[in-house]
């Protein structure tokens, strides 16, 4: 492809950090670079943070910390990655899907009531494309019904809602630093722990159910098996790469937001002509330019657009197969109400190439190709 869909941006210090890490011979988890990352993230997020080997791992830890078990239900969108639901299913609990809002593709908070049962234990909103869910309403509902809120902020590093960082608005938040995200360490993630009562147990779950962290802090003389858990901490080599990226995150994200804004400008006439719908970012949300998507009037038009872009060597793509319609979703989960918006979005959404290495000529080329392919296409 001559315009790639996604490409990690390297800030330049990754190799030097890796060299230092290798020479230090402190390669396992919770070494010096992990500490640098923790300090960095805790300064930004103002809450306890633990690096994990993925957002998937952070979500699994969150499901353990929420004490989910058989019979429990967790309300979430179906338009998300398998990891959001898997974390719940792995505990024997049941994801309950509600539809998404057509403007933001985020969990429709007006549908929480219809999904609520005496078994509901938590809500798991996903901030799609780094654009905030309607968190005030979600949190008020959770408070009223004594539910835990776990934010899947995989795509939402450095995003906010009413000035507050995404991932810190519920009890727990999960970030991703996977190669496909804005800030990358290959695989990687973090758990943000906003409820101080959960911090000690989070350390134990992450260290194979042991109090090894206390041992390393010299609070106990030996460590032992105390709880369930797994190995969720990344090698310090991963943290060495991540620390370089975190230090330049603002620059990477500013560049991505500029590209996002350039697409948005160039595609405005097509929206006015009714040929597509552009993303909506509510006034209270600041996003990070993670995804630029457009929604076409029907599935056939979306398919034609994807084929046309591919023929022009432009790597555009769809996104999730909704979990409620996937084999494991049908087996382990249930829906609460219609999934009409989710199904429409799954059929009609196209993501355009977006990474920090795109230049103005690339953006013009992609936007120009979209306009050309959609000439004479159906309108809304
Ligand atoms: C919404 C969402 N949650 C979780 C994940 C899993 O992230 P990771 O690959 O870091 O495990 C992804 C991955 O793309 C995602 O999009």
XYZ file of C-alpha atoms and ligand atoms in Angstrom:
396
model
C 0.000 0.000 0.000
C 1.356 3.430 -0.744
C -0.647 4.951 2.136
C -0.434 2.667 5.172
C -3.330 2.497 7.589
C -1.210 2.615 10.738
C 2.498 2.877 11.475
C 4.108 3.256 14.890
C 5.950 6.554 15.299
C 9.404 6.148 16.880
C 10.604 9.156 18.842
C 14.326 8.270 18.601
C 15.258 7.429 22.191
C 13.815 3.896 22.169
C 17.084 2.217 21.102
C 19.190 4.081 23.640
C 16.743 3.124 26.410
C 16.807 -0.501 25.257
C 20.604 -0.477 25.288
C 20.613 0.929 28.823
C 18.062 -1.619 29.934
C 20.006 -4.539 28.450
C 23.265 -3.329 29.979
C 21.636 -2.940 33.392
C 20.661 -6.634 33.211
C 17.402 -5.751 34.980
C 15.147 -7.245 32.355
C 12.227 -8.676 34.334
C 9.190 -6.667 35.369
C 9.218 -3.714 37.779
C 12.792 -2.663 36.955
C 14.052 0.933 36.659
C 12.212 1.795 33.423
C 8.935 0.456 34.781
C 9.419 2.792 37.749
C 10.044 5.725 35.390
C 6.819 4.885 33.517
C 4.828 4.514 36.746
C 6.088 7.876 38.022
C 5.322 9.510 34.673
C 1.805 8.076 34.433
C 1.011 8.748 38.092
C 2.030 12.389 37.668
C -0.314 12.745 34.724
C -3.215 10.651 35.998
C -2.939 11.488 39.706
C -3.797 7.911 40.672
C -1.987 4.601 41.190
C -0.855 3.045 37.922
C 0.500 -0.385 37.113
C 2.068 -1.274 33.772
C 0.711 -4.484 32.299
C 1.692 -6.456 29.234
C -1.505 -5.328 27.462
C -4.801 -3.557 27.899
C -6.310 -7.050 27.808
C -4.316 -7.888 30.959
C -5.402 -4.649 32.641
C -9.049 -5.476 31.891
C -8.598 -8.989 33.290
C -7.125 -7.531 36.477
C -10.025 -5.076 36.670
C -12.541 -7.924 36.403
C -10.765 -9.715 39.278
C -10.667 -6.540 41.366
C -14.409 -6.100 40.776
C -14.846 -9.609 42.232
C -16.899 -10.710 39.257
C -18.122 -14.277 39.364
C -20.742 -16.642 37.963
C -24.192 -15.056 37.863
C -22.851 -11.478 37.729
C -23.590 -9.224 34.762
C -21.595 -6.338 33.306
C -23.150 -3.780 30.958
C -20.965 -2.835 27.972
C -21.180 -1.992 24.265
C -21.032 -4.777 21.681
C -19.046 -2.550 19.323
C -15.676 -3.227 20.944
C -12.707 -5.588 20.959
C -13.041 -9.144 22.296
C -10.862 -8.247 25.321
C -13.580 -6.018 26.841
C -15.963 -8.965 27.093
C -13.362 -11.703 27.573
C -12.194 -10.216 30.867
C -15.734 -10.641 32.195
C -16.323 -14.070 30.649
C -13.047 -15.386 32.093
C -14.487 -14.743 35.580
C -17.615 -16.710 34.692
C -19.739 -13.544 34.509
C -21.966 -12.406 31.639
C -21.446 -9.337 29.417
C -24.765 -7.604 28.679
C -24.636 -5.533 25.520
C -26.448 -2.253 24.983
C -26.537 -0.308 21.739
C -24.231 2.615 20.946
C -24.962 6.260 20.143
C -24.838 6.894 16.369
C -22.833 10.143 16.751
C -19.992 8.922 18.957
C -20.306 5.110 18.696
C -20.068 5.021 22.476
C -22.296 3.061 24.833
C -25.699 4.787 24.845
C -26.066 5.797 28.476
C -29.844 6.243 28.003
C -30.111 2.447 27.637
C -28.504 1.501 30.959
C -31.845 1.241 32.753
C -33.180 -1.396 30.350
C -30.062 -3.532 30.828
C -30.127 -3.387 34.638
C -31.039 -6.538 36.600
C -30.465 -7.564 40.229
C -27.329 -9.352 38.910
C -25.720 -6.258 37.378
C -22.388 -5.606 39.100
C -20.501 -3.208 36.853
C -20.575 -0.990 33.768
C -17.708 -1.171 31.276
C -17.830 1.849 28.942
C -15.398 1.960 25.998
C -14.184 5.393 24.843
C -14.307 4.701 21.116
C -11.633 6.539 19.111
C -10.552 8.266 22.329
C -13.806 10.249 22.478
C -15.355 10.241 25.943
C -18.547 8.406 26.809
C -21.188 10.433 28.677
C -19.444 9.723 31.975
C -21.490 11.949 34.304
C -24.664 10.035 33.473
C -22.893 6.660 33.600
C -21.306 7.426 36.973
C -24.554 8.793 38.439
C -26.375 5.620 37.344
C -23.571 3.472 38.803
C -23.714 5.343 42.123
C -27.484 5.001 42.296
C -27.334 1.231 41.729
C -24.021 0.550 43.543
C -22.200 -0.641 40.410
C -18.494 -0.440 39.719
C -17.374 1.516 36.642
C -14.388 0.140 34.706
C -13.295 2.272 31.745
C -11.885 0.581 28.672
C -9.613 3.481 27.718
C -7.505 1.343 25.339
C -7.672 4.046 22.671
C -7.851 7.015 24.996
C -4.350 7.905 26.213
C -4.290 11.648 27.030
C -8.002 12.170 26.342
C -10.396 13.908 28.682
C -14.014 14.535 29.633
C -14.874 17.901 31.227
C -11.168 18.380 31.906
C -10.733 15.001 33.659
C -8.519 12.298 32.161
C -10.248 9.294 30.620
C -9.397 6.201 32.610
C -9.712 8.077 35.918
C -13.474 8.605 35.942
C -14.446 5.136 37.130
C -12.890 2.952 39.842
C -10.501 1.396 37.322
C -9.279 2.262 33.812
C -7.347 0.243 31.226
C -4.928 1.745 28.671
C -3.279 0.105 25.651
C 0.206 0.728 24.264
C -0.167 -1.873 21.503
C 1.641 -1.132 18.222
C -1.653 0.043 16.700
C -2.189 2.762 19.327
C -0.878 6.346 19.508
C 1.845 5.617 22.062
C 3.398 2.212 21.636
C 5.637 -0.384 23.233
C 4.802 -3.236 20.862
C 2.442 -4.919 23.274
C 1.712 -3.020 26.459
C -0.908 -1.525 28.712
C -1.607 -0.031 32.109
C -4.204 -0.305 34.827
C -5.262 2.997 36.389
C -6.508 2.437 39.939
C -8.652 5.311 41.118
C -10.029 3.586 44.188
C -7.230 3.479 46.799
C -8.900 0.474 48.457
C -8.023 -1.632 45.401
C -4.313 -0.770 45.117
C -2.793 -3.427 47.400
C -4.810 -6.262 45.863
C -3.951 -5.039 42.351
C -0.257 -5.499 43.134
C -0.939 -9.037 44.373
C -3.028 -10.079 41.348
C -0.354 -8.751 39.002
C 2.399 -10.717 40.777
C 0.898 -14.212 40.385
C -1.243 -13.808 43.501
C 1.764 -13.165 45.740
C 2.864 -10.250 47.914
C 6.169 -9.993 46.038
C 5.742 -6.201 45.757
C 5.666 -5.934 49.549
C 8.757 -8.138 49.681
C 10.588 -5.862 47.221
C 9.580 -2.880 49.385
C 11.112 -4.801 52.321
C 7.778 -4.791 54.129
C 7.889 -8.598 54.553
C 10.835 -10.986 54.746
C 9.511 -13.500 52.232
C 6.680 -13.514 49.770
C 3.959 -16.095 49.473
C 0.817 -17.035 47.569
C -2.126 -15.017 48.933
C -4.792 -14.716 46.243
C -5.661 -15.583 42.649
C -3.537 -13.792 40.080
C -1.347 -14.140 37.056
C 1.783 -12.646 35.557
C 0.585 -9.325 34.239
C 3.744 -7.231 34.435
C 5.758 -6.470 31.302
C 9.513 -6.934 30.959
C 11.520 -3.796 31.733
C 12.589 -3.855 28.047
C 8.998 -3.013 27.124
C 8.965 -0.233 29.718
C 12.247 1.119 28.263
C 10.539 1.608 24.888
C 7.377 2.950 26.488
C 9.229 5.516 28.593
C 10.778 7.048 25.466
C 7.319 7.241 23.884
C 5.602 8.696 26.961
C 8.091 11.563 27.037
C 7.117 12.581 23.499
C 3.458 11.645 23.702
C 2.181 15.230 23.473
C 4.031 15.776 20.192
C 2.800 12.528 18.637
C -0.769 13.227 19.689
C -0.663 16.855 18.473
C 0.436 15.594 15.052
C -2.350 13.001 14.969
C -4.928 15.597 15.983
C -3.754 17.852 13.132
C -4.195 15.002 10.644
C -7.622 14.232 12.116
C -8.601 17.914 11.741
C -7.310 18.010 8.160
C -9.502 15.034 7.191
C -12.407 16.647 8.996
C -12.051 19.876 6.988
C -11.577 18.184 3.657
C -14.557 15.850 4.126
C -17.008 18.538 5.315
C -18.470 19.130 1.795
C -19.211 15.404 1.434
C -21.109 15.447 4.717
C -23.034 18.533 3.568
C -23.935 16.649 0.379
C -25.254 13.773 2.527
C -22.689 11.280 1.223
C -21.164 10.430 4.588
C -21.265 11.255 8.283
C -18.120 12.571 9.983
C -17.241 11.798 13.626
C -18.818 13.940 16.337
C -16.716 15.049 19.306
C -18.916 16.437 22.113
C -17.824 19.854 23.453
C -16.804 18.334 26.813
C -14.460 15.770 25.193
C -10.862 16.193 24.090
C -9.725 13.337 21.848
C -6.246 12.194 20.790
C -6.619 11.744 17.030
C -6.553 7.977 17.373
C -9.072 7.110 14.653
C -10.620 9.050 11.786
C -13.750 7.222 10.674
C -16.607 8.024 8.348
C -20.046 6.425 8.259
C -21.518 5.771 4.812
C -25.254 5.706 4.037
C -25.303 1.924 3.478
C -23.129 -1.207 3.524
C -22.796 -1.405 -0.276
C -21.419 2.147 -0.447
C -18.971 1.377 2.380
C -17.837 -1.771 0.544
C -17.374 0.138 -2.727
C -15.403 2.826 -0.953
C -13.088 0.287 0.689
C -12.517 -1.490 -2.632
C -11.929 1.817 -4.423
C -9.401 2.974 -1.829
C -7.634 -0.381 -1.923
C -7.424 -0.165 -5.722
C -5.691 3.210 -5.229
C -3.200 1.620 -2.781
C -4.805 3.366 0.210
C -5.204 1.118 3.249
C -8.592 1.949 4.744
C -10.499 -0.586 6.816
C -13.657 -1.329 8.780
C -13.523 -1.979 12.528
C -15.102 -4.448 14.955
C -17.389 -7.345 14.159
C -19.947 -6.609 16.913
C -19.453 -9.029 19.771
C -23.162 -9.916 20.018
C -23.032 -11.360 16.498
C -19.688 -13.185 16.908
C -19.705 -16.908 17.848
C -18.275 -16.389 21.369
C -20.595 -13.444 21.957
C -23.625 -15.590 21.115
C -22.355 -18.277 23.478
C -21.267 -16.250 26.523
C -23.167 -12.936 26.429
C -26.632 -11.482 26.044
C -28.073 -8.327 24.547
C -30.424 -5.875 26.242
C -32.619 -4.395 23.531
C -32.003 -3.604 19.886
C -28.487 -3.566 18.444
C -29.643 -1.631 15.361
C -27.119 1.219 15.624
C -24.266 -1.199 16.375
C -25.178 -3.336 13.341
C -25.485 -0.256 11.110
C -22.100 1.079 12.263
C -20.429 -2.313 11.763
C -21.682 -2.368 8.166
C -21.175 1.277 7.232
C -18.082 2.541 9.106
C -14.782 3.004 7.282
C -11.561 4.053 9.038
C -9.123 6.138 7.010
C -5.316 5.860 7.346
C -4.097 7.790 10.394
C -0.595 7.817 11.809
C 1.921 10.512 12.677
C 4.009 9.878 9.542
C 1.278 10.929 7.096
C 2.015 14.196 5.305
C -0.303 16.761 3.703
C 0.042 15.127 0.289
C -1.121 11.781 1.767
C -4.114 13.421 3.437
C -5.066 15.244 0.226
C -4.716 12.013 -1.687
C -6.937 10.040 0.694
C -9.596 12.763 0.972
C -9.507 13.296 -2.799
C -9.927 9.558 -3.415
C -12.895 9.387 -1.020
C -14.587 12.268 -2.879
C -13.895 10.705 -6.274
C -15.160 7.239 -5.307
C -18.299 8.633 -3.667
C -19.257 10.730 -6.718
C -22.803 9.748 -7.610
C -23.083 7.403 -4.596
C -26.332 7.241 -2.590
C -26.983 10.041 -0.104
C -28.690 9.935 3.278
C -11.490 -1.101 22.938
C -10.325 -2.026 23.105
N -10.142 -2.642 24.273
C -9.088 -3.461 24.485
C -8.150 -3.685 23.496
C -6.992 -4.612 23.771
O -5.778 -3.935 23.832
P -4.392 -4.738 23.900
O -4.041 -5.137 22.512
O -3.417 -3.762 24.491
O -4.603 -5.903 24.787
C -8.293 -3.053 22.262
C -7.309 -3.288 21.193
O -7.300 -2.722 20.151
C -9.411 -2.206 22.051
O -9.621 -1.584 20.880
